[in-house]
Tab-separated table of C-alpha atoms and ligand atoms in Angstrom:
chain	number	residue	atom	x	y	z
Y	1	UNK	CA	35.056	17.781	-3.005
Y	2	UNK	CA	32.434	14.910	-3.360
Y	3	UNK	CA	32.827	12.465	-6.052
Y	4	UNK	CA	30.005	11.696	-8.645
Y	5	UNK	CA	29.126	8.459	-7.040
Y	6	UNK	CA	29.119	10.185	-3.546
Y	7	UNK	CA	26.782	12.629	-4.733
Y	8	UNK	CA	24.255	9.922	-6.516
Y	9	UNK	CA	24.273	8.029	-3.263
Y	10	UNK	CA	23.479	11.278	-1.651
Y	11	UNK	CA	20.775	12.108	-3.900
Y	12	UNK	CA	19.267	8.577	-3.803
Y	13	UNK	CA	19.495	9.237	0.152
Y	14	UNK	CA	17.541	12.789	-0.286
Y	15	UNK	CA	15.146	11.122	-2.801
Y	16	UNK	CA	14.105	8.477	-0.437
Y	17	UNK	CA	13.645	10.898	2.379
Y	18	UNK	CA	11.597	13.424	-0.224
Y	19	UNK	CA	9.450	10.282	-1.150
Y	20	UNK	CA	8.163	9.925	2.185
Y	21	UNK	CA	6.903	13.804	2.166
Y	22	UNK	CA	5.392	13.460	-1.198
Y	23	UNK	CA	1.729	12.058	-2.422
Y	24	UNK	CA	3.134	10.102	-5.113
Y	25	UNK	CA	0.380	8.843	-7.290
Y	26	UNK	CA	1.200	5.614	-9.553
Y	27	UNK	CA	2.542	5.745	-12.874
Y	28	UNK	CA	0.978	2.916	-15.683
Y	29	UNK	CA	2.305	-0.240	-14.447
Y	30	UNK	CA	6.026	-0.624	-15.057
Y	31	UNK	CA	7.019	-3.190	-17.821
Y	32	UNK	CA	8.314	-6.472	-16.875
Y	33	UNK	CA	12.168	-6.620	-17.141
Y	34	UNK	CA	12.105	-8.827	-20.096
Y	35	UNK	CA	9.961	-6.218	-22.032
Y	36	UNK	CA	12.577	-3.625	-21.211
Y	37	UNK	CA	15.114	-4.367	-23.959
Y	38	UNK	CA	17.650	-2.180	-22.122
Y	39	UNK	CA	17.354	-4.159	-18.924
Y	40	UNK	CA	19.680	-6.788	-18.581
Y	41	UNK	CA	17.773	-9.951	-17.622
Y	42	UNK	CA	20.580	-11.283	-15.704
Y	43	UNK	CA	20.760	-8.805	-12.679
Y	44	UNK	CA	22.233	-10.523	-10.051
Y	45	UNK	CA	21.181	-8.440	-7.072
Y	46	UNK	CA	17.699	-7.624	-5.793
Y	47	UNK	CA	16.106	-4.497	-7.296
Y	48	UNK	CA	12.977	-3.070	-6.521
Y	49	UNK	CA	12.009	-0.136	-8.666
Y	50	UNK	CA	8.671	1.799	-7.355
Y	51	UNK	CA	7.234	3.833	-10.120
Y	52	UNK	CA	6.059	6.972	-8.671
Y	53	UNK	CA	4.150	9.991	-10.368
Y	54	UNK	CA	5.782	12.665	-8.251
Y	55	UNK	CA	7.505	15.747	-9.838
Y	56	UNK	CA	10.709	14.009	-9.592
Y	57	UNK	CA	11.032	10.227	-10.289
Y	58	UNK	CA	12.097	8.384	-6.932
Y	59	UNK	CA	13.130	4.838	-7.183
Y	60	UNK	CA	13.627	2.695	-4.329
Y	61	UNK	CA	16.761	0.364	-4.768
Y	62	UNK	CA	17.234	-2.364	-2.322
Y	63	UNK	CA	20.905	-2.587	-1.886
Y	64	UNK	CA	21.830	-5.994	-1.037
Y	65	UNK	CA	25.249	-4.539	0.823
Y	66	UNK	CA	22.823	-2.230	3.081
Y	67	UNK	CA	24.472	0.724	4.519
Y	68	UNK	CA	27.833	-0.320	3.357
Y	69	UNK	CA	28.069	2.959	0.793
Y	70	UNK	CA	29.846	0.736	-1.615
Y	71	UNK	CA	29.342	0.328	-5.190
Y	72	UNK	CA	26.073	-0.799	-6.319
Y	73	UNK	CA	25.710	-2.906	-9.328
Y	74	UNK	CA	21.961	-2.302	-9.954
Y	75	UNK	CA	22.623	1.392	-10.215
Y	76	UNK	CA	25.820	0.944	-12.225
Y	77	UNK	CA	23.830	-1.248	-14.494
Y	78	UNK	CA	20.998	1.240	-15.179
Y	79	UNK	CA	23.901	4.190	-15.782
Y	80	UNK	CA	25.418	1.841	-18.353
Y	81	UNK	CA	22.113	1.286	-20.163
Y	82	UNK	CA	21.511	5.068	-20.020
Y	83	UNK	CA	24.932	5.295	-21.679
Y	84	UNK	CA	24.065	2.744	-24.739
Y	85	UNK	CA	20.821	4.337	-24.965
Y	86	UNK	CA	22.414	7.776	-25.624
Y	87	UNK	CA	24.573	6.519	-28.407
Y	88	UNK	CA	21.805	4.627	-30.033
Y	89	UNK	CA	19.644	7.909	-29.992
Y	90	UNK	CA	22.709	10.098	-31.053
Y	91	UNK	CA	23.328	7.860	-34.201
Y	92	UNK	CA	19.620	7.948	-34.797
Y	93	UNK	CA	19.579	11.990	-34.684
Y	94	UNK	CA	22.704	11.986	-37.068
Y	95	UNK	CA	20.810	10.276	-39.718
Y	96	UNK	CA	17.714	12.858	-39.514
Y	97	UNK	CA	17.353	14.451	-42.920
Y	98	UNK	CA	17.924	18.113	-42.402
Y	99	UNK	CA	14.562	18.971	-44.154
Y	100	UNK	CA	12.736	17.028	-41.834
Y	101	UNK	CA	14.849	18.630	-38.781
Y	102	UNK	CA	13.981	22.386	-39.923
Y	103	UNK	CA	10.283	21.192	-40.475
Y	104	UNK	CA	10.142	19.807	-37.000
Y	105	UNK	CA	11.980	22.648	-35.372
Y	106	UNK	CA	9.798	25.373	-36.859
Y	107	UNK	CA	6.742	23.415	-35.985
Y	108	UNK	CA	7.669	22.885	-32.388
Y	109	UNK	CA	8.748	26.500	-31.828
Y	110	UNK	CA	5.496	27.592	-33.364
Y	111	UNK	CA	3.666	25.560	-31.283
Y	112	UNK	CA	5.225	27.011	-28.216
Y	113	UNK	CA	5.031	30.698	-29.488
Y	114	UNK	CA	1.407	30.150	-30.087
Y	115	UNK	CA	0.574	28.379	-26.687
Y	116	UNK	CA	-1.409	30.289	-23.888
Y	117	UNK	CA	1.108	28.594	-21.341
Y	118	UNK	CA	3.950	30.213	-23.068
Y	119	UNK	CA	2.262	33.648	-23.549
Y	120	UNK	CA	1.251	33.763	-19.972
Y	121	UNK	CA	4.719	32.806	-18.648
Y	122	UNK	CA	6.385	35.769	-16.625
Y	123	UNK	CA	10.016	34.033	-16.119
Y	124	UNK	CA	11.371	31.397	-17.886
Y	125	UNK	CA	14.248	29.116	-18.052
Y	126	UNK	CA	15.251	28.000	-21.604
Y	127	UNK	CA	18.194	26.031	-23.416
Y	128	UNK	CA	20.218	27.900	-26.008
Y	129	UNK	CA	20.039	25.099	-28.682
Y	130	UNK	CA	23.247	24.040	-29.995
Y	131	UNK	CA	23.322	22.835	-33.709
Y	132	UNK	CA	26.182	20.048	-33.346
Y	133	UNK	CA	24.213	18.315	-30.380
Y	134	UNK	CA	21.346	18.148	-32.723
Y	135	UNK	CA	18.907	19.610	-30.317
Y	136	UNK	CA	15.316	21.082	-31.019
Y	137	UNK	CA	16.035	24.768	-32.118
Y	138	UNK	CA	15.102	27.446	-29.472
Y	139	UNK	CA	16.475	30.200	-31.743
Y	140	UNK	CA	13.010	31.500	-32.629
Y	141	UNK	CA	11.564	31.337	-29.056
Y	142	UNK	CA	14.509	33.254	-27.772
Y	143	UNK	CA	14.345	35.828	-30.319
Y	144	UNK	CA	10.871	36.665	-29.756
Y	145	UNK	CA	11.238	36.641	-25.903
Y	146	UNK	CA	14.456	39.264	-26.492
Y	147	UNK	CA	13.360	41.323	-29.190
Y	148	UNK	CA	9.851	42.459	-29.168
Y	149	UNK	CA	7.339	41.399	-26.456
Y	150	UNK	CA	4.229	39.723	-28.203
Y	151	UNK	CA	1.198	41.322	-28.557
Y	152	UNK	CA	-2.189	39.985	-27.248
Y	153	UNK	CA	-5.342	39.498	-29.126
Y	154	UNK	CA	-6.350	43.074	-28.035
Y	155	UNK	CA	-3.275	44.523	-29.294
Y	156	UNK	CA	-1.779	45.080	-25.982
Y	157	UNK	CA	1.857	44.505	-25.326
Y	158	UNK	CA	2.523	41.810	-22.999
Y	159	UNK	CA	5.119	42.353	-19.929
Y	160	UNK	CA	8.152	41.471	-21.272
Y	161	UNK	CA	9.482	38.039	-20.084
Y	162	UNK	CA	12.402	37.584	-18.040
Y	163	UNK	CA	14.699	34.978	-19.369
Y	164	UNK	CA	17.221	32.757	-17.743
Y	165	UNK	CA	19.551	30.520	-19.443
Y	166	UNK	CA	22.248	27.779	-18.333
Y	167	UNK	CA	25.917	28.188	-17.377
Y	168	UNK	CA	27.869	24.994	-16.486
Y	169	UNK	CA	29.964	25.750	-13.730
Y	170	UNK	CA	32.088	22.579	-13.143
Y	171	UNK	CA	31.922	19.101	-14.203
Y	172	UNK	CA	30.409	18.031	-10.926
Y	173	UNK	CA	26.585	18.485	-12.197
Y	174	UNK	CA	26.692	21.945	-11.157
Y	175	UNK	CA	24.852	24.564	-13.616
Y	176	UNK	CA	23.404	27.903	-12.713
Y	177	UNK	CA	20.700	30.035	-14.665
Y	178	UNK	CA	21.508	33.565	-15.285
Y	179	UNK	CA	19.331	36.186	-16.565
Y	180	UNK	CA	20.109	37.488	-20.002
Y	181	UNK	CA	18.187	40.565	-21.807
Y	182	UNK	CA	20.190	40.047	-25.322
Y	183	UNK	CA	21.849	37.334	-27.375
Y	184	UNK	CA	24.857	39.312	-27.244
Y	185	UNK	CA	25.258	38.514	-23.644
Y	186	UNK	CA	26.279	34.967	-24.531
Y	187	UNK	CA	29.562	33.465	-25.465
Y	188	UNK	CA	30.668	29.782	-26.497
Y	189	UNK	CA	31.908	27.553	-23.698
Y	190	UNK	CA	34.504	24.708	-24.280
Y	191	UNK	CA	31.695	22.499	-25.430
Y	192	UNK	CA	30.689	24.983	-28.187
Y	193	UNK	CA	27.250	25.934	-26.343
Y	194	UNK	CA	26.715	29.651	-25.898
Y	195	UNK	CA	26.316	30.697	-22.230
Y	196	UNK	CA	26.347	33.789	-20.341
Y	197	UNK	CA	29.246	34.917	-18.219
Y	198	UNK	CA	28.262	35.709	-14.671
Y	199	UNK	CA	29.067	39.251	-15.014
Y	200	UNK	CA	27.483	41.548	-17.770
Y	201	UNK	CA	29.965	44.041	-19.682
Y	202	UNK	CA	29.631	46.455	-17.206
Y	203	UNK	CA	31.118	44.128	-14.585
Y	204	UNK	CA	27.549	43.722	-12.762
Y	205	UNK	CA	26.698	40.142	-11.637
Y	206	UNK	CA	23.824	39.079	-13.526
Y	207	UNK	CA	20.802	37.704	-11.513
Y	208	UNK	CA	21.097	34.218	-10.702
Y	209	UNK	CA	17.584	32.332	-10.781
Y	210	UNK	CA	18.065	30.847	-7.321
Y	211	UNK	CA	18.436	34.487	-5.937
Y	212	UNK	CA	15.527	36.116	-7.938
Y	213	UNK	CA	12.609	37.218	-5.607
Y	214	UNK	CA	9.890	35.915	-8.136
Y	215	UNK	CA	9.321	32.079	-9.245
Y	216	UNK	CA	9.928	30.979	-12.859
Y	217	UNK	CA	6.597	29.714	-14.220
Y	218	UNK	CA	8.017	27.554	-17.319
Y	219	UNK	CA	11.300	25.535	-17.891
Y	220	UNK	CA	12.105	24.646	-21.541
Y	221	UNK	CA	14.080	21.455	-21.418
Y	222	UNK	CA	16.510	19.844	-23.883
Y	223	UNK	CA	17.371	16.098	-23.837
Y	224	UNK	CA	18.132	13.354	-25.774
Y	225	UNK	CA	15.182	10.984	-25.417
Y	226	UNK	CA	11.637	11.154	-23.604
Y	227	UNK	CA	8.549	8.914	-23.042
Y	228	UNK	CA	4.879	9.682	-22.567
Y	229	UNK	CA	5.272	9.122	-19.048
Y	230	UNK	CA	7.457	12.104	-18.622
Y	231	UNK	CA	10.629	10.195	-18.484
Y	232	UNK	CA	13.728	12.183	-19.867
Y	233	UNK	CA	17.357	11.128	-20.668
Y	234	UNK	CA	19.638	13.829	-20.607
Y	235	UNK	CA	23.361	13.794	-22.067
Y	236	UNK	CA	24.854	12.166	-18.830
Y	237	UNK	CA	26.105	15.243	-17.050
Y	238	UNK	CA	23.287	15.292	-14.302
Y	239	UNK	CA	23.293	18.958	-14.942
Y	240	UNK	CA	19.317	19.690	-15.280
Y	241	UNK	CA	18.276	16.866	-12.614
Y	242	UNK	CA	20.372	18.279	-10.101
Y	243	UNK	CA	19.255	21.847	-10.784
Y	244	UNK	CA	15.691	20.938	-11.363
Y	245	UNK	CA	15.791	19.302	-7.795
Y	246	UNK	CA	17.042	22.257	-6.351
Y	247	UNK	CA	14.540	24.470	-7.920
Y	248	UNK	CA	11.614	22.489	-6.706
Y	249	UNK	CA	12.872	22.300	-3.207
Y	250	UNK	CA	13.402	26.126	-3.620
Y	251	UNK	CA	10.019	26.838	-4.840
Y	252	UNK	CA	8.218	24.410	-2.155
Y	253	UNK	CA	10.287	26.329	0.624
Y	254	UNK	CA	8.996	29.834	-0.589
Y	255	UNK	CA	5.412	28.314	-1.155
Y	256	UNK	CA	5.786	29.094	-4.960
Y	257	UNK	CA	3.586	27.279	-7.329
Y	258	UNK	CA	5.864	24.827	-9.158
Y	259	UNK	CA	6.987	25.550	-12.779
Y	260	UNK	CA	5.718	23.975	-15.879
Y	261	UNK	CA	8.434	21.516	-17.185
Y	262	UNK	CA	8.182	21.400	-20.840
Y	263	UNK	CA	10.715	19.298	-23.109
Y	264	UNK	CA	10.986	19.879	-26.664
Y	265	UNK	CA	11.524	16.850	-28.854
Y	266	UNK	CA	11.732	15.498	-32.392
Y	267	UNK	CA	9.201	12.823	-32.906
Y	268	UNK	CA	12.270	10.165	-33.093
Y	269	UNK	CA	13.334	10.989	-29.513
Y	270	UNK	CA	10.084	9.746	-28.239
Y	271	UNK	CA	10.531	6.464	-27.080
Y	272	UNK	CA	8.191	3.353	-26.013
Y	273	UNK	CA	7.620	3.546	-22.216
Y	274	UNK	CA	9.931	1.395	-20.178
Y	275	UNK	CA	12.874	1.830	-22.709
Y	276	UNK	CA	14.082	4.950	-20.846
Y	277	UNK	CA	16.032	3.724	-17.537
Y	278	UNK	CA	15.651	5.757	-14.431
Y	279	UNK	CA	17.756	6.526	-11.871
Y	280	UNK	CA	17.220	7.913	-8.494
Y	281	UNK	CA	17.677	11.607	-9.248
Y	282	UNK	CA	15.714	11.652	-12.509
Y	283	UNK	CA	13.100	14.554	-12.820
Y	284	UNK	CA	10.049	13.825	-14.594
Y	285	UNK	CA	8.928	16.404	-17.009
Y	286	UNK	CA	5.278	17.693	-17.160
Y	287	UNK	CA	4.773	17.902	-20.812
Y	288	UNK	CA	6.228	17.155	-24.126
Y	289	UNK	CA	6.079	19.372	-27.368
Y	290	UNK	CA	6.542	17.731	-30.734
Y	291	UNK	CA	5.879	18.773	-34.174
Y	292	UNK	CA	2.483	16.899	-33.992
Y	293	UNK	CA	1.250	18.782	-30.730
Y	294	UNK	CA	1.584	19.399	-27.233
Y	295	UNK	CA	1.523	16.337	-25.132
Y	296	UNK	CA	0.398	17.193	-21.419
Y	297	UNK	CA	1.472	14.336	-19.090
Y	298	UNK	CA	1.312	15.196	-15.415
Y	299	UNK	CA	-1.908	16.796	-13.468
Y	300	UNK	CA	-0.064	20.131	-13.479
Y	301	UNK	CA	0.270	19.916	-17.249
Y	302	UNK	CA	-3.444	19.041	-17.577
Y	303	UNK	CA	-4.467	21.826	-15.540
Y	304	UNK	CA	-2.131	24.374	-16.958
Y	305	UNK	CA	-2.115	23.773	-20.666
T	401	FFO	N1	21.851	23.487	-25.354
T	401	FFO	C1	22.180	22.862	-24.314
T	401	FFO	N2	22.703	23.639	-23.048
T	401	FFO	C2	23.031	22.852	-22.120
T	401	FFO	C3	22.833	21.698	-21.686
T	401	FFO	C4	22.165	21.001	-23.058
T	401	FFO	O1	22.013	19.587	-22.885
T	401	FFO	N3	21.648	21.626	-24.134
T	401	FFO	N4	23.130	20.962	-20.709
T	401	FFO	C5	22.406	19.819	-20.351
T	401	FFO	O2	23.053	19.186	-19.336
T	401	FFO	C6	24.104	21.551	-19.981
T	401	FFO	C7	25.460	20.999	-20.493
T	401	FFO	N5	25.545	19.651	-20.529
T	401	FFO	C8	26.246	18.989	-21.744
T	401	FFO	C9	26.661	17.843	-21.265
T	401	FFO	C10	27.255	17.139	-22.314
T	401	FFO	C11	27.350	17.679	-23.507
T	401	FFO	C12	28.076	17.202	-24.580
T	401	FFO	O3	28.683	17.570	-25.619
T	401	FFO	N6	28.217	15.712	-24.731
T	401	FFO	C13	28.380	15.037	-25.923
T	401	FFO	C14	29.028	13.858	-25.150
T	401	FFO	C15	30.460	13.909	-24.553
T	401	FFO	C16	31.079	13.014	-23.888
T	401	FFO	O4	30.725	11.710	-24.377
T	401	FFO	O5	32.110	13.228	-23.334
T	401	FFO	C17	27.346	14.407	-26.699
T	401	FFO	O6	26.332	14.475	-26.053
T	401	FFO	O7	27.610	14.168	-27.701
T	401	FFO	C18	27.095	19.345	-23.743
T	401	FFO	C19	26.345	19.581	-22.845
T	401	FFO	C20	23.912	23.200	-19.840
T	401	FFO	N7	23.644	23.587	-21.030
T	402	ATP	N1	27.220	4.008	-12.054
T	402	ATP	C1	27.403	5.249	-11.470
T	402	ATP	N2	26.896	5.616	-10.218
T	402	ATP	C2	26.390	6.500	-9.558
T	402	ATP	N3	26.289	7.779	-10.437
T	402	ATP	C3	26.641	7.689	-11.745
T	402	ATP	C4	26.941	6.501	-12.378
T	402	ATP	N4	27.169	6.832	-13.537
T	402	ATP	C5	26.997	7.974	-13.654
T	402	ATP	N5	26.841	8.526	-12.687
T	402	ATP	C6	26.459	10.149	-12.521
T	402	ATP	O1	25.231	10.433	-12.658
T	402	ATP	C7	24.980	11.772	-13.392
T	402	ATP	C8	24.190	11.675	-14.570
T	402	ATP	O2	22.896	11.034	-14.490
T	402	ATP	P1	22.178	10.898	-15.798
T	402	ATP	O3	22.900	9.653	-16.631
T	402	ATP	O4	20.680	10.516	-15.139
T	402	ATP	O5	22.216	12.463	-16.353
T	402	ATP	P2	20.881	12.855	-17.188
T	402	ATP	O6	19.874	12.825	-16.890
T	402	ATP	O7	21.006	12.221	-18.632
T	402	ATP	O8	21.683	14.273	-17.547
T	402	ATP	P3	20.961	15.822	-17.181
T	402	ATP	O9	20.218	15.793	-16.050
T	402	ATP	O10	22.145	16.958	-17.187
T	402	ATP	O11	20.116	15.903	-18.455
T	402	ATP	C9	26.340	12.148	-13.409
T	402	ATP	O12	26.624	13.171	-12.327
T	402	ATP	C10	27.229	10.964	-13.298
T	402	ATP	O13	28.389	11.095	-12.584
């Protein structure tokens, strides 16, 4: 089995290969290292980071020990900066007044439920919000999807949406998304997050989204912090980035439209550009939903939202 470090180097290699195949438009000019307060000003090794606006973030890190496959201090430093930022954001979320939290939870979910891109979605992957993690709630959205299909303006019942939710398979960034049709399909895992068992109560295998014959059109993503360039800081497991890269590759292979990646965020989770450190496997989101409104970021989002 590969170690996390080997996996990361593999992803870096794939990412560099993918970069050649993609048409990448340029992100806004990156801030200078001195303006990134989480970036060390004493980096001892040469690091060139190219900011690309492709569906996944690709950074080209010049390794001073090229080809050695040994530790990369620049990458280590970025992961360290991510850990520091996670601690800071978690502390800030803990201090969020519960009245503000519930006001934002309701506003964000209503924005999603009332949006055309949500209403028109047929198959979606969403997270099951976990209260101790202080994530934006998804309970109202999930309830709406799983209970009664919404009615459109002419009072026609829309086609019931197909919902896939995450299940962590192991500690090696491996997560799957299974189809559920009821909230009762979920059980709490060791991290106290509700997730589906791979088999239903009749012993039938649930559909894994990677095996589905039709494309997912929408992902509702959790995260600890985001910026208006689409950068997303997760909880550090690498689960979502790994999954999204695999799903994007599957969609390309099958010539499907790429899914819209929408992250749900409290206002305080939106950080200034340049503050969120990016590592090679990070996938950019297409849009953010905050209590103040939807923020489309990518060209895809501007076209579809
Ligand atoms: N609701 C929800 N489901 C999800 C995710 C998520 O972020 N939110 N995941 C997204 O990947 C996957 C699970 N990954 C997770 C990774 C870390 C932690 C967690 O509890 N982290 C602690 C710190 C633990 C530690 O430091 O060892 C924390 O964040 O406080 C939870 C889920 C799949 N399901
Ligand atoms: N110094 C390091 N060098 C290489 N890989 C590392 C290093 N530190 C952490 N990792 C790996 O990177 C992955 C975490 O990536 P990252 O911190 O970008 O996750 P995330 O984007 O916050 O999480 P997610 O994708 O689940 O939302 C983990 O698999 C971890 O083992």
